[in-house]
Short mmCIF file of C-alpha atoms in Angstrom, two decimals:
data_model
loop_
_atom_site.label_atom_id
_atom_site.label_comp_id
_atom_site.label_asym_id
_atom_site.label_seq_id
_atom_site.Cartn_x
_atom_site.Cartn_y
_atom_site.Cartn_z
CA MET L 1 69.62 75.35 218.04
CA ARG L 2 72.76 75.31 217.30
CA ARG L 3 72.30 73.79 213.69
CA LEU L 4 69.89 76.41 213.12
CA LEU L 5 72.09 79.16 214.39
CA PHE L 6 74.94 77.30 212.25
CA LYS L 7 72.64 77.54 208.63
CA GLN L 8 72.05 81.23 209.58
CA PHE L 9 75.30 83.12 209.45
CA ALA L 10 76.43 80.62 206.89
CA ALA L 11 74.27 81.81 204.38
CA VAL L 12 74.87 85.38 205.93
CA ILE L 13 78.69 85.10 205.02
CA MET L 14 77.60 84.10 201.51
CA ILE L 15 75.30 86.93 201.03
CA MET L 16 78.81 89.59 202.25
CA ALA L 17 81.31 87.95 199.53
CA VAL L 18 78.85 87.93 196.67
CA ALA L 19 78.50 92.09 197.94
CA LEU L 20 81.84 92.70 198.22
CA ALA L 21 83.11 90.43 194.89
CA SER L 22 80.42 92.74 193.15
CA CYS L 23 81.93 96.20 194.65
CA LYS L 24 85.48 94.83 193.29
CA LYS L 25 83.83 94.21 189.23
CA GLU L 26 82.12 97.95 189.75
CA LYS L 27 85.92 98.97 190.48
CA ASP L 28 87.93 97.95 187.52
CA PRO L 29 88.72 100.40 184.54
CA ILE L 30 87.04 101.31 181.67
CA LYS L 31 88.96 100.01 178.81
CA GLU L 32 89.66 101.99 175.64
CA PRO L 33 89.25 101.30 171.54
CA VAL L 34 93.26 101.22 170.40
CA LYS L 35 93.35 103.56 167.72
CA VAL L 36 95.82 103.41 164.67
CA THR L 37 98.49 105.27 164.60
CA GLU L 38 99.69 104.32 161.18
CA ILE L 39 99.06 103.40 157.93
CA THR L 40 101.33 101.88 154.96
CA LEU L 41 100.10 101.69 151.79
CA ASN L 42 102.02 98.99 149.55
CA LYS L 43 102.74 101.73 146.75
CA THR L 44 102.56 105.21 147.70
CA SER L 45 103.56 106.19 143.34
CA LEU L 46 101.53 104.52 141.17
CA THR L 47 101.59 104.61 136.26
CA LEU L 48 98.63 103.51 134.74
CA TYR L 49 97.45 103.36 131.04
CA GLU L 50 94.03 104.39 130.59
CA ASP L 51 91.76 101.66 131.58
CA ALA L 52 94.37 99.56 133.09
CA SER L 53 93.24 99.02 137.05
CA GLU L 54 95.73 97.51 139.50
CA THR L 55 94.35 97.50 143.32
CA LEU L 56 96.11 98.75 146.60
CA THR L 57 96.84 97.35 149.72
CA PHE L 58 97.22 99.01 153.08
CA THR L 59 98.99 97.78 156.70
CA VAL L 60 98.20 99.41 159.58
CA ALA L 61 99.89 99.61 162.73
CA PRO L 62 99.35 98.68 166.06
CA ASP L 63 98.89 95.65 164.93
CA ASN L 64 95.97 95.41 167.84
CA ALA L 65 93.84 98.99 166.36
CA SER L 66 90.10 98.53 167.24
CA ASN L 67 89.09 99.49 164.02
CA LYS L 68 91.28 98.20 161.70
CA THR L 69 88.82 99.16 158.18
CA ILE L 70 90.30 102.35 155.56
CA ILE L 71 88.22 104.68 153.37
CA TRP L 72 89.36 105.41 149.97
CA THR L 73 89.07 108.51 148.96
CA THR L 74 90.67 110.25 145.38
CA SER L 75 91.68 113.90 144.25
CA ASP L 76 89.88 113.75 140.70
CA GLU L 77 87.16 111.27 139.49
CA THR L 78 87.63 112.89 136.20
CA ILE L 79 91.54 111.10 136.23
CA ALA L 80 91.12 107.75 138.59
CA THR L 81 88.29 106.37 140.56
CA VAL L 82 88.78 104.53 143.42
CA ASP L 83 86.78 101.57 145.45
CA GLN L 84 86.57 100.39 148.95
CA ASN L 85 88.68 97.47 148.40
CA GLY L 86 91.14 99.57 146.81
CA LYS L 87 90.91 98.70 143.63
CA VAL L 88 91.98 102.00 141.57
CA THR L 89 90.67 102.60 138.08
CA ALA L 90 92.91 105.46 135.65
CA LEU L 91 90.20 106.68 133.03
CA LYS L 92 91.87 109.30 131.36
CA ALA L 93 96.16 110.68 131.07
CA GLY L 94 96.88 112.80 134.51
CA LYS L 95 96.91 113.19 138.17
CA ALA L 96 95.27 112.41 140.96
CA THR L 97 96.17 111.64 144.46
CA ILE L 98 93.70 107.87 145.77
CA THR L 99 93.80 108.58 149.94
CA ALA L 100 93.26 105.39 152.36
CA THR L 101 91.84 107.52 155.77
CA THR L 102 90.89 105.43 158.80
CA ASN L 103 87.70 104.74 160.14
CA ASP L 104 87.95 105.35 163.72
CA ALA L 105 88.58 108.90 164.03
CA SER L 106 91.80 109.37 164.27
CA GLY L 107 92.22 111.65 161.08
CA ILE L 108 95.44 108.84 160.19
CA ASN L 109 95.70 108.82 156.44
CA ALA L 110 98.04 107.58 153.66
CA GLN L 111 98.26 108.51 149.79
CA CYS L 112 99.49 106.89 146.75
CA ILE L 113 100.29 109.92 143.76
CA THR L 114 98.93 107.79 140.38
CA THR L 115 99.08 109.28 137.06
CA VAL L 116 98.15 108.57 134.31
CA THR L 117 99.17 108.79 130.83
CA GLU L 118 97.40 107.85 127.11
CA PRO L 119 99.11 103.94 126.31
CA GLU L 120 102.06 103.37 123.79
CA LEU L 121 100.72 104.07 120.13
CA THR L 122 100.66 101.44 117.67
CA ALA L 123 98.73 101.54 114.62
CA ASP L 124 98.25 98.75 112.14
CA PHE L 125 98.11 100.04 108.92
CA ASP L 126 97.96 98.64 105.20
CA VAL L 127 96.72 100.18 101.85
CA ALA L 128 94.58 98.38 99.03
CA TYR L 129 95.02 99.18 95.04
CA VAL L 130 91.82 98.87 93.35
CA LYS L 131 91.67 94.88 92.02
CA GLU L 132 90.33 96.30 89.09
CA LEU L 133 93.23 97.73 88.36
CA GLU L 134 95.51 94.90 88.34
CA ASN L 135 98.21 96.85 89.89
CA ASN L 136 98.99 98.76 86.50
CA ILE L 137 97.83 102.77 86.68
CA TYR L 138 96.09 104.23 83.00
CA PRO L 139 97.62 108.19 82.93
CA SER L 140 94.94 108.30 80.55
CA PHE L 141 91.91 107.47 82.60
CA ILE L 142 92.77 109.05 85.68
CA TYR L 143 93.14 112.22 83.88
CA ALA L 144 89.51 111.87 81.91
CA MET L 145 88.35 111.02 85.59
CA SER L 146 89.26 114.19 87.89
CA GLU L 147 86.93 116.49 84.82
CA MET L 148 84.17 113.34 85.41
CA GLU L 149 85.10 113.70 89.76
CA VAL L 150 84.14 117.69 89.65
CA GLN L 151 81.39 118.45 87.97
CA GLN L 152 79.95 114.54 88.93
CA GLY L 153 81.39 115.20 92.85
CA GLU L 154 82.48 111.26 93.07
CA SER L 155 86.10 110.74 93.16
CA PHE L 156 87.02 107.68 92.18
CA LYS L 157 88.36 104.67 94.81
CA TYR L 158 92.82 104.22 93.50
CA PHE L 159 93.93 102.86 97.21
CA THR L 160 91.69 103.26 99.94
CA ILE L 161 93.94 103.00 103.20
CA THR L 162 93.04 101.26 105.99
CA VAL L 163 94.67 102.45 109.59
CA ASN L 164 93.67 101.43 113.43
CA PRO L 165 95.03 103.18 116.01
CA SER L 166 95.09 101.73 119.85
CA ARG L 167 94.47 105.30 120.46
CA GLU L 168 92.74 108.01 119.37
CA THR L 169 94.52 110.60 117.88
CA ASP L 170 95.89 112.94 115.21
CA LEU L 171 97.23 111.17 111.92
CA ARG L 172 98.90 112.03 108.96
CA ILE L 173 99.31 110.33 106.43
CA VAL L 174 102.26 111.56 103.67
CA ILE L 175 102.41 109.98 100.68
CA GLU L 176 105.70 109.55 99.30
CA ALA L 177 106.35 111.61 95.20
CA THR L 178 107.13 109.47 91.61
CA ALA L 179 107.03 110.19 88.76
CA LEU L 180 103.32 110.87 89.01
CA ASN L 181 102.47 112.58 92.18
CA THR L 182 103.76 115.14 94.02
CA GLU L 183 103.41 114.77 98.22
CA THR L 184 100.52 114.69 99.77
CA VAL L 185 100.25 114.87 102.75
CA ILE L 186 97.00 114.23 104.77
CA THR L 187 95.75 114.69 108.35
CA GLN L 188 92.70 112.26 109.60
CA LYS L 189 91.30 112.47 113.35
CA THR L 190 90.89 109.51 114.06
CA VAL L 191 89.18 106.98 116.87
CA LYS L 192 90.21 104.15 118.16
CA GLY L 193 89.72 100.56 116.35
CA LYS L 194 89.02 101.15 112.59
CA THR L 195 89.27 103.88 110.07
CA GLU L 196 89.46 103.86 106.05
CA ILE L 197 91.17 106.92 104.62
CA VAL L 198 90.44 107.07 100.44
CA PRO L 199 93.09 109.35 99.32
CA ALA L 200 92.58 112.48 97.68
CA ILE L 201 96.33 112.02 95.25
CA ARG L 202 98.16 115.24 93.50
CA TRP L 203 99.12 113.15 90.65
CA LYS L 204 101.39 114.93 88.53
CA TYR L 205 98.32 116.28 85.36
CA GLY L 206 100.22 118.47 83.54
CA ASP L 207 102.83 115.70 82.80
CA PHE L 208 100.19 113.19 81.75
CA LYS L 209 100.08 114.06 78.02
CA ASN L 210 104.03 112.95 77.49
CA LEU L 211 104.52 109.52 79.06
CA SER L 212 104.67 108.07 76.00
CA GLN L 213 105.82 104.57 77.42
CA GLY L 214 104.64 103.01 80.54
CA GLY L 215 106.87 102.24 82.92
CA VAL L 216 107.37 100.97 86.91
CA VAL L 217 106.47 103.39 90.71
CA ASP L 218 107.21 102.69 94.16
CA MET L 219 104.24 104.15 96.01
CA THR L 220 104.98 104.72 99.45
CA PHE L 221 102.70 106.03 102.13
CA VAL L 222 104.00 106.17 106.24
CA CYS L 223 101.56 106.91 108.73
CA TYR L 224 103.06 109.36 111.52
CA ALA L 225 101.28 110.50 115.06
CA GLY L 226 102.83 113.63 115.36
CA THR L 227 106.44 113.50 114.44
CA ASP L 228 105.85 109.78 115.07
CA GLU L 229 106.22 107.06 112.15
CA LEU L 230 104.19 104.27 113.16
CA ALA L 231 103.67 102.53 109.16
CA ARG L 232 104.39 102.28 106.08
CA LYS L 233 103.76 100.38 103.46
CA SER L 234 104.68 100.45 100.33
CA MET L 235 103.52 98.76 96.98
CA LYS L 236 104.92 98.30 93.18
CA LEU L 237 103.23 99.10 90.81
CA SER L 238 103.42 98.77 86.78
CA TYR L 239 101.65 102.49 84.39
CA LYS L 240 100.72 101.91 80.47
CA SER L 241 101.18 104.70 78.30
CA ILE L 242 98.57 108.14 78.52
CA ASN L 243 97.89 106.33 75.10
CA GLU L 244 96.35 103.53 76.58
CA CYS L 245 92.46 104.26 76.77
CA ILE L 246 90.06 102.08 79.81
CA LEU L 247 87.24 101.51 77.91
CA TYR L 248 85.09 99.03 79.57
CA MET L 249 84.87 98.24 83.57
CA ILE L 250 83.81 94.98 85.11
CA GLU L 251 83.61 95.56 89.55
CA ASN L 252 81.21 93.70 91.49
CA GLY L 253 79.99 91.57 88.21
CA LYS L 254 78.66 94.77 86.18
CA VAL L 255 80.03 96.15 83.98
CA ILE L 256 81.05 99.45 83.88
CA ASN L 257 81.21 101.52 80.70
CA LEU L 258 83.43 104.07 80.56
CA THR L 259 83.81 104.58 76.57
CA PRO L 260 83.85 108.11 77.25
CA LEU L 261 86.74 108.40 78.77
CA MET L 262 87.86 108.36 75.22
CA ALA L 263 87.35 111.75 74.17
CA VAL L 264 90.52 112.78 76.30
CA TYR L 265 92.13 111.99 72.40
CA ILE L 266 90.05 113.70 70.68
CA ASN L 267 91.63 116.86 70.08
CA GLU L 268 89.13 119.46 67.75
CA ASN L 269 91.85 122.39 69.17
CA SER L 270 94.78 119.87 69.00
CA PRO L 271 98.19 122.76 67.26
CA VAL L 272 98.15 120.17 63.74
CA ILE L 273 94.44 120.49 63.57
CA ASP L 274 94.48 123.83 61.82
CA PRO L 275 96.79 123.88 59.97
CA PHE L 276 95.78 120.45 58.38
CA LEU L 277 92.49 121.97 57.26
CA LYS L 278 94.10 125.15 56.06
CA GLU L 279 96.15 122.52 53.95
CA ILE L 280 93.11 120.82 52.78
CA LEU L 281 91.46 125.01 51.42
CA ASP L 282 95.06 125.57 49.83
CA ALA L 283 95.36 122.53 48.15
CA GLY L 284 91.35 123.04 46.21
CA LEU L 285 90.07 120.04 48.49
CA ILE L 286 87.10 122.22 49.24
CA ASP L 287 86.78 125.65 49.13
CA SER L 288 85.16 126.21 52.40
CA PHE L 289 84.17 124.23 56.18
CA THR L 290 80.94 125.26 56.94
CA GLY L 291 80.30 121.53 58.58
CA TYR L 292 76.23 122.13 58.50
CA GLN L 293 75.32 125.20 56.85
CA SER L 294 75.68 123.04 53.75
CA ASP L 295 73.21 119.99 52.49
CA ALA L 296 74.41 115.98 53.01
CA ILE L 297 76.23 116.23 50.34
CA GLY L 298 78.08 119.76 51.33
CA VAL L 299 78.52 117.18 54.47
CA ILE L 300 80.20 114.27 52.36
CA ASN L 301 82.14 117.19 50.79
CA GLN L 302 83.72 118.08 53.56
CA VAL L 303 84.27 114.07 55.08
CA GLU L 304 85.76 113.31 51.48
CA ALA L 305 88.69 116.71 51.93
CA ILE L 306 89.88 115.39 54.85
CA PHE L 307 90.08 111.62 53.53
CA THR L 308 92.03 112.84 50.39
CA ARG L 309 93.95 114.51 52.27
CA LEU L 310 95.12 112.43 54.93
CA ARG L 311 95.87 110.10 52.12
CA GLN L 312 97.88 112.51 50.02
CA LYS L 313 99.76 112.63 52.96
CA ASP L 314 100.85 109.35 52.70
CA ILE L 315 99.24 107.87 56.19
CA LYS L 316 98.64 104.56 55.90
CA TYR L 317 97.08 101.68 58.08
CA SER L 318 99.81 100.47 60.39
CA SER L 319 98.58 97.80 62.95
CA ILE L 320 101.30 97.32 65.05
CA ALA L 321 100.48 100.36 68.17
CA THR L 322 102.24 98.83 70.62
CA GLY L 323 98.52 96.54 72.15
CA SER L 324 96.34 98.20 69.87
CA SER L 325 94.06 96.12 72.64
CA THR L 326 93.90 94.78 75.67
CA ARG L 327 91.66 92.23 77.48
CA THR L 328 91.96 91.27 80.87
CA ASP L 329 89.39 89.49 83.74
CA TYR L 330 88.28 92.97 85.03
CA LEU L 331 89.08 95.77 81.65
CA LEU L 332 89.58 96.04 78.05
CA SER L 333 91.68 98.60 76.79
CA GLN L 334 92.42 100.54 73.85
CA HIS L 335 96.35 102.43 72.91
CA ILE L 336 95.54 104.94 70.74
CA ARG L 337 97.36 107.36 69.26
CA PHE L 338 97.50 111.54 69.44
CA ALA L 339 96.28 113.86 66.31
CA ASP L 340 100.53 114.71 66.48
CA GLU L 341 101.22 111.60 66.48
CA VAL L 342 99.31 110.31 63.42
CA LEU L 343 100.98 113.16 61.49
CA ASN L 344 104.39 113.10 62.32
CA ASN L 345 104.66 109.09 62.48
CA THR L 346 102.54 108.56 58.83
CA GLN L 347 100.95 106.31 60.24
CA ALA L 348 97.55 104.39 62.32
CA ASN L 349 95.66 101.89 63.18
CA CYS L 350 92.12 101.95 62.40
CA ALA L 351 91.33 103.43 66.35
CA ASP L 352 94.50 105.97 65.75
CA GLY L 353 93.05 107.54 62.42
CA THR L 354 89.38 107.64 63.59
CA ALA L 355 90.29 109.36 66.22
CA PHE L 356 92.16 111.73 64.39
CA PHE L 357 89.06 112.49 61.66
CA CYS L 358 86.99 113.38 65.08
CA SER L 359 88.80 115.81 65.72
CA VAL L 360 88.88 117.71 62.96
CA LEU L 361 84.94 116.73 62.48
CA GLN L 362 84.77 118.55 66.01
CA LYS L 363 86.86 121.63 64.84
CA ILE L 364 84.51 122.17 61.46
CA GLY L 365 81.34 121.01 63.90
CA ILE L 366 80.16 118.06 61.81
CA LYS L 367 78.70 115.05 64.40
CA SER L 368 81.32 112.33 64.75
CA TYR L 369 81.28 108.65 65.99
CA MET L 370 83.94 105.88 67.42
CA ILE L 371 81.97 102.74 65.77
CA PHE L 372 83.53 100.00 68.09
CA ALA L 373 83.69 96.24 67.65
CA PRO L 374 85.41 93.38 68.21
CA ARG L 375 88.63 94.38 67.77
CA HIS L 376 88.15 96.50 64.47
CA VAL L 377 86.83 101.21 65.32
CA TYR L 378 85.62 102.99 62.20
CA LEU L 379 83.70 106.69 61.74
CA GLY L 380 80.02 107.34 61.64
CA PHE L 381 79.39 111.02 61.10
CA ASP L 382 75.58 112.62 61.13
CA LEU L 383 74.35 113.85 57.98
CA ASP L 384 72.60 117.01 59.65
CA SER L 385 72.90 119.20 63.29
CA ASN L 386 68.98 116.93 64.14
CA GLY L 387 70.84 113.44 62.98
CA ASP L 388 67.98 112.20 61.54
CA ASP L 389 71.00 110.62 58.93
CA PHE L 390 74.18 109.21 59.50
CA LEU L 391 77.07 107.87 57.60
CA LEU L 392 80.22 105.17 58.03
CA LEU L 393 83.44 105.83 56.99
CA GLU L 394 85.58 102.65 57.36
CA THR L 395 89.56 104.32 57.64
CA THR L 396 92.20 101.90 57.22
CA LEU L 397 91.34 102.37 53.37
CA ILE L 398 92.69 105.42 53.99
CA GLY L 399 96.67 104.06 52.77
CA GLU L 400 94.51 101.70 50.76
CA LYS L 401 95.13 103.34 46.94
CA ASP L 402 92.43 100.46 44.95
CA PHE L 403 89.55 101.74 47.46
CA ASP L 404 88.29 105.03 47.17
CA PHE L 405 86.31 107.36 48.87
CA TRP L 406 82.67 105.22 48.43
CA ASP L 407 84.66 102.42 48.69
CA ALA L 408 85.32 103.35 52.02
CA MET L 409 81.85 104.70 53.60
CA ASP L 410 79.80 101.28 52.45
CA PHE L 411 82.87 98.67 53.67
CA GLN L 412 81.19 98.32 57.10
CA GLU L 413 77.15 99.30 55.96
CA ASP L 414 76.06 95.60 56.38
CA ASN L 415 78.38 95.25 58.68
CA PHE L 416 77.16 97.91 61.43
CA SER L 417 74.04 96.62 60.36
CA ASP L 418 73.65 92.54 60.69
CA ASN L 419 74.48 93.54 64.03
CA LEU L 420 72.27 96.92 64.73
CA THR L 421 71.01 94.22 68.58
CA LYS L 422 74.41 94.42 69.42
CA TYR L 423 74.71 98.44 69.35
CA ASN L 424 71.94 98.90 71.11
CA ASN L 425 72.42 96.49 74.50
CA ASP L 426 74.20 97.27 76.85
CA ASP L 427 76.97 94.33 76.99
CA TYR L 428 79.73 96.14 76.48
CA THR L 429 81.75 93.17 77.26
CA ASP L 430 80.42 91.87 72.97
CA GLY L 431 83.02 94.40 71.20
CA TYR L 432 80.15 96.38 69.77
CA PHE L 433 78.91 99.62 70.92
CA PHE L 434 80.38 103.49 69.68
CA ILE L 435 81.05 106.70 71.31
CA ASP L 436 79.23 110.13 70.29
CA ILE L 437 82.10 111.79 70.64
CA SER L 438 79.32 115.14 70.82
CA ALA L 439 77.60 113.76 74.01
CA ALA L 440 80.95 112.85 75.75
CA ARG L 441 82.43 116.04 75.30
CA LYS L 442 79.60 117.87 77.81
CA LEU L 443 82.13 115.60 80.76
CA ILE L 444 85.85 114.51 79.43
CA LYS L 445 88.08 117.39 78.12
CA PRO L 446 90.34 116.89 75.75
CA ILE L 447 94.43 115.77 77.17
CA GLY L 448 96.04 119.28 75.90
CA ARG L 449 98.42 118.16 73.09
#
């Protein structure tokens, strides 16, 4: 009985202990979350180039803050963005405020003023001259091509400028003045990356006709962004005399016919032509110049009168004209005198005499041709306006008094007939070709002297 009472008493005591413990637990205070009181960023200001990025870091106080997570925002997403790891990416020049805000409703934040700038502007810059001209400038070629460019709407690429700026910018390229050109300024809105520019150089066309001797020029190209010089390129080039004419050029293995350019030397309006024709009339060599209003004999008589007057003026054949012709891997050129030089010097090589003859024949309305054979040139002319028949004339025999006019007409007959198939092919490199002066005149105007 006593044991039973003890067990009951012990059970009651245990129940009371449990109840007391439960009551005590319910009375403990609830713990409040510890809020952030301060955020510190590793930087309060940041400068980045466009397309660059940097990650901001932070610390919070107190150290035992319950929620240490941060929300990142930007004031202008067009200038700089920020992800939730604090990585700031610069987009374009300007300023944006990057804000780190607590995620515990405390409203505590910290800011970093981010300035985005354009990257330092640099530019790879190069200038190349057309390789086929082999560092030589041919003023007659530039003069002749200028007329063709106007009519055909295409420009010859003498220089190619390559510029590769580090970022998009407005460029200004200045080609400095030389003896051959005035200052040329090119403005180019370019994008980041490689850009090719073919400049339209302001050549001194009016001065070309007086370039009787060749020389050397330093062509300098300067690249600017605003007033800042980014780069410059200079190249030393030789220039030929105005008397050097390119007949053909080989570009990428293809022969380009440039023989019409010879028409710049055929000047029916040269100041010396009319006085020369007057001399013929005054000498009684012919009554009048009627062109194709005469029959075939009348045309021949007009040509003979020109031949005879040149002989009377003691025009002699000269084979020592400077560099009569020049052949390179890329082109063939011919040195040729103007009409005034032929009369003033009383000498002419085969090309000079033929060009002079063509100038006079064009003046009186007789269609003429310059006929080329390897290292030689002679004259062809139509007997009527339809071009149904034509004759040849060896102009170098003007100074050879053992040969008369009819000998000069017969001199190249066999040579021309034997090589007729070569004259009719398109291979100018074999040296056999002819220039129809009237056809060339439609594209090429004469150099005015």
